[in-house]
Amino acid sequence: MCRIVHGLGLLLLAAFSGSGAAQQSIDAPTLKPFADGVQWMLVDAVEYRVGDTAVKIVVPGGFVTDFASIPQWLWSTGLAPNGRYSKAAIVHDFLYWSQGCTRAQSDNLLMIAMKESDVGWTTRNWVFNGVRIGGNAAWDRNQQEVAQRLPRVIPAGLRQFGPNVDWVGYRETLRLGGTLDPVFPASPPYCALGDTTDVPGAPTN
């Protein structure tokens, strides 16, 4: 299927509308799948305003994500690459790619986003500890791919790929065609919010 998968966005929205009162809710994304069903392209930008601040993390439209950098050894515990934490994981995936923050700050921002998405205590701690223990490989791999000038953000005019197109092949086509990612800022303002795992403005227990 080549159509945009609106249904997944609706499913995510339903899954993330928990009973708790999160300070900021990340809007449900609209995504388009590659043929493997693992890699997905954001059709539109995803914005996350952190806590009660005016600071936003903006994941650009065209960014390709697999939802979570959760090590495979955790999947057997029920922590698949997607779940209630999926929207927070997209943000984290982008932070691991752009690397304007440190890895620790990126992981802390994942925890903050999970709290604001009403992810339960046990799940969010499993996810957080999983990326702290096993996320270094993904971080290093991303550094290598950036050094190789491999794109991860598909330009607006090149997002109409067919239903049998896989990301690996399409990415190589983009690279050979000279597609480059936008320049991501170093140490953007949201990085400092990741110096702790506390939601800015939320009461501490």
CSV table of C-alpha atoms in Angstrom, one decimal:
chain,number,residue,atom,x,y,z
A,1,MET,CA,0.0,0.0,0.0
A,2,CYS,CA,1.3,3.4,-1.0
A,3,ARG,CA,-1.2,5.5,0.8
A,4,ILE,CA,-0.4,7.4,4.0
A,5,VAL,CA,-1.3,5.4,7.0
A,6,HIS,CA,-3.7,7.6,8.8
A,7,GLY,CA,-5.0,4.6,10.8
A,8,LEU,CA,-1.8,4.2,12.7
A,9,GLY,CA,-1.9,7.8,13.7
A,10,LEU,CA,-5.4,7.3,15.1
A,11,LEU,CA,-4.3,4.1,16.8
A,12,LEU,CA,-1.4,5.9,18.5
A,13,LEU,CA,-3.7,8.8,19.5
A,14,ALA,CA,-6.1,6.4,21.2
A,15,ALA,CA,-3.3,4.6,22.9
A,16,PHE,CA,-1.7,7.7,24.2
A,17,SER,CA,-4.8,9.4,25.6
A,18,GLY,CA,-4.4,7.9,29.0
A,19,SER,CA,-6.3,9.0,32.1
A,20,GLY,CA,-3.4,10.9,33.7
A,21,ALA,CA,-3.0,14.6,33.1
A,22,ALA,CA,0.2,14.9,31.2
A,23,GLN,CA,1.5,18.5,30.9
A,24,GLN,CA,2.2,18.4,27.2
A,25,SER,CA,0.9,15.8,24.7
A,26,ILE,CA,2.8,15.2,21.5
A,27,ASP,CA,0.3,15.1,18.6
A,28,ALA,CA,-0.3,11.8,17.0
A,29,PRO,CA,2.0,11.6,14.0
A,30,THR,CA,1.0,10.8,10.4
A,31,LEU,CA,3.4,8.2,9.0
A,32,LYS,CA,4.0,6.4,5.7
A,33,PRO,CA,5.7,2.9,5.8
A,34,PHE,CA,8.5,1.5,3.8
A,35,ALA,CA,8.0,-2.0,2.5
A,36,ASP,CA,9.6,-3.7,5.5
A,37,GLY,CA,7.1,-2.3,7.9
A,38,VAL,CA,9.9,-1.4,10.3
A,39,GLN,CA,11.0,2.0,8.9
A,40,TRP,CA,8.4,4.8,8.7
A,41,MET,CA,8.6,8.3,7.3
A,42,LEU,CA,7.0,11.2,9.1
A,43,VAL,CA,4.6,12.9,6.7
A,44,ASP,CA,4.5,16.1,8.7
A,45,ALA,CA,6.8,17.6,11.4
A,46,VAL,CA,6.2,16.5,15.0
A,47,GLU,CA,6.5,19.2,17.6
A,48,TYR,CA,7.0,18.6,21.3
A,49,ARG,CA,6.9,21.5,23.7
A,50,VAL,CA,8.8,20.3,26.8
A,51,GLY,CA,6.9,20.7,30.1
A,52,ASP,CA,5.6,24.2,30.9
A,53,THR,CA,8.4,25.9,28.9
A,54,ALA,CA,8.2,27.5,25.5
A,55,VAL,CA,11.0,25.3,24.2
A,56,LYS,CA,10.1,22.9,21.4
A,57,ILE,CA,11.8,19.9,19.9
A,58,VAL,CA,10.7,19.8,16.2
A,59,VAL,CA,11.2,16.5,14.3
A,60,PRO,CA,11.1,17.5,10.7
A,61,GLY,CA,8.7,16.1,8.2
A,62,GLY,CA,10.4,13.4,6.0
A,63,PHE,CA,12.4,12.0,9.0
A,64,VAL,CA,12.6,8.3,8.9
A,65,THR,CA,12.1,6.4,12.2
A,66,ASP,CA,11.8,2.9,13.5
A,67,PHE,CA,10.1,4.4,16.6
A,68,ALA,CA,12.5,3.3,19.3
A,69,SER,CA,16.2,2.5,19.8
A,70,ILE,CA,15.2,-0.3,22.2
A,71,PRO,CA,17.8,-3.1,22.2
A,72,GLN,CA,16.4,-6.3,20.9
A,73,TRP,CA,17.2,-8.2,24.1
A,74,LEU,CA,14.4,-6.1,25.7
A,75,TRP,CA,11.8,-7.2,23.2
A,76,SER,CA,11.2,-10.5,25.0
A,77,THR,CA,10.0,-8.5,28.0
A,78,GLY,CA,7.1,-7.1,26.0
A,79,LEU,CA,8.9,-3.9,25.1
A,80,ALA,CA,8.5,-4.0,21.3
A,81,PRO,CA,9.8,-1.1,19.2
A,82,ASN,CA,6.4,0.6,19.5
A,83,GLY,CA,3.9,1.1,22.3
A,84,ARG,CA,2.5,3.9,24.5
A,85,TYR,CA,6.0,5.4,24.4
A,86,SER,CA,6.1,5.5,20.6
A,87,LYS,CA,5.7,9.3,20.2
A,88,ALA,CA,8.4,9.9,22.8
A,89,ALA,CA,10.6,7.3,21.0
A,90,ILE,CA,10.3,9.2,17.7
A,91,VAL,CA,11.6,12.3,19.4
A,92,HIS,CA,14.4,10.3,20.9
A,93,ASP,CA,15.2,8.7,17.6
A,94,PHE,CA,15.6,12.2,16.1
A,95,LEU,CA,17.8,13.3,19.0
A,96,TYR,CA,20.0,10.3,18.5
A,97,TRP,CA,20.3,11.2,14.8
A,98,SER,CA,20.8,15.0,15.1
A,99,GLN,CA,23.1,14.6,18.1
A,100,GLY,CA,22.9,18.3,19.1
A,101,CYS,CA,22.6,17.1,22.7
A,102,THR,CA,24.7,14.6,24.6
A,103,ARG,CA,23.5,11.0,24.6
A,104,ALA,CA,22.6,11.4,28.3
A,105,GLN,CA,20.6,14.5,27.7
A,106,SER,CA,18.8,12.7,24.8
A,107,ASP,CA,17.9,9.8,27.0
A,108,ASN,CA,16.7,12.1,29.8
A,109,LEU,CA,14.5,14.0,27.3
A,110,LEU,CA,13.0,10.6,26.3
A,111,MET,CA,12.1,10.0,30.0
A,112,ILE,CA,10.5,13.4,30.2
A,113,ALA,CA,8.5,12.8,27.0
A,114,MET,CA,7.4,9.4,28.3
A,115,LYS,CA,6.2,11.0,31.6
A,116,GLU,CA,4.2,13.6,29.6
A,117,SER,CA,2.8,10.8,27.4
A,118,ASP,CA,1.5,9.0,30.6
A,119,VAL,CA,3.7,6.0,30.1
A,120,GLY,CA,3.5,3.9,33.3
A,121,TRP,CA,6.4,4.0,35.8
A,122,THR,CA,7.5,0.4,35.2
A,123,THR,CA,7.5,0.7,31.4
A,124,ARG,CA,9.2,4.0,31.2
A,125,ASN,CA,12.0,2.8,33.5
A,126,TRP,CA,12.5,-0.3,31.5
A,127,VAL,CA,12.7,1.7,28.3
A,128,PHE,CA,14.9,4.4,29.9
A,129,ASN,CA,17.3,1.9,31.4
A,130,GLY,CA,17.4,-0.1,28.2
A,131,VAL,CA,18.6,2.9,26.2
A,132,ARG,CA,21.1,3.9,28.8
A,133,ILE,CA,22.6,0.4,28.8
A,134,GLY,CA,22.2,-0.5,25.1
A,135,GLY,CA,21.8,2.8,23.2
A,136,ASN,CA,25.5,3.5,22.7
A,137,ALA,CA,25.6,1.2,19.6
A,138,ALA,CA,22.8,3.1,17.9
A,139,TRP,CA,24.4,6.5,18.8
A,140,ASP,CA,27.8,5.4,17.4
A,141,ARG,CA,26.1,3.9,14.3
A,142,ASN,CA,24.3,7.2,13.6
A,143,GLN,CA,27.6,9.1,14.0
A,144,GLN,CA,29.1,6.8,11.3
A,145,GLU,CA,26.2,7.3,9.0
A,146,VAL,CA,26.3,11.0,9.3
A,147,ALA,CA,30.0,11.0,8.5
A,148,GLN,CA,29.1,9.0,5.4
A,149,ARG,CA,26.6,11.7,4.5
A,150,LEU,CA,23.7,9.3,4.5
A,151,PRO,CA,20.4,11.1,4.6
A,152,ARG,CA,17.7,10.5,7.1
A,153,VAL,CA,15.3,13.3,6.2
A,154,ILE,CA,13.5,12.9,2.9
A,155,PRO,CA,12.9,16.2,1.0
A,156,ALA,CA,9.3,17.2,0.3
A,157,GLY,CA,9.5,16.5,-3.4
A,158,LEU,CA,10.8,12.9,-2.9
A,159,ARG,CA,8.4,11.5,-0.4
A,160,GLN,CA,6.1,9.7,-2.9
A,161,PHE,CA,7.9,6.4,-2.9
A,162,GLY,CA,6.0,3.2,-4.0
A,163,PRO,CA,4.6,0.4,-1.8
A,164,ASN,CA,7.4,-2.1,-2.5
A,165,VAL,CA,10.3,0.4,-1.8
A,166,ASP,CA,12.6,-0.4,1.1
A,167,TRP,CA,14.4,2.2,3.1
A,168,VAL,CA,17.9,0.8,2.5
A,169,GLY,CA,17.6,1.0,-1.3
A,170,TYR,CA,15.7,4.3,-1.3
A,171,ARG,CA,18.3,5.9,0.9
A,172,GLU,CA,21.1,4.9,-1.4
A,173,THR,CA,19.1,6.4,-4.3
A,174,LEU,CA,18.8,9.6,-2.3
A,175,ARG,CA,22.5,9.6,-1.5
A,176,LEU,CA,23.5,9.1,-5.1
A,177,GLY,CA,21.2,11.9,-6.1
A,178,GLY,CA,23.0,14.3,-3.8
A,179,THR,CA,20.3,14.5,-1.1
A,180,LEU,CA,21.7,15.9,2.1
A,181,ASP,CA,20.1,16.3,5.5
A,182,PRO,CA,19.4,19.8,6.8
A,183,VAL,CA,22.0,21.2,9.2
A,184,PHE,CA,21.0,20.5,12.7
A,185,PRO,CA,22.0,23.0,15.4
A,186,ALA,CA,24.6,22.2,18.0
A,187,SER,CA,23.4,22.4,21.6
A,188,PRO,CA,19.8,23.7,20.9
A,189,PRO,CA,17.9,25.2,23.9
A,190,TYR,CA,16.1,21.9,24.7
A,191,CYS,CA,19.3,20.1,25.5
A,192,ALA,CA,19.7,21.9,28.9
A,193,LEU,CA,16.2,20.6,29.8
A,194,GLY,CA,17.7,17.1,29.5
A,195,ASP,CA,20.2,17.6,32.3
A,196,THR,CA,17.7,15.9,34.6
A,197,THR,CA,14.7,13.6,34.0
A,198,ASP,CA,12.3,16.0,35.7
A,199,VAL,CA,9.5,17.5,33.7
A,200,PRO,CA,10.0,21.2,33.7
A,201,GLY,CA,7.4,22.9,35.9
A,202,ALA,CA,6.0,19.6,37.3
A,203,PRO,CA,5.9,19.1,41.0
A,204,THR,CA,8.6,16.8,42.3
A,205,ASN,CA,7.8,13.9,44.6
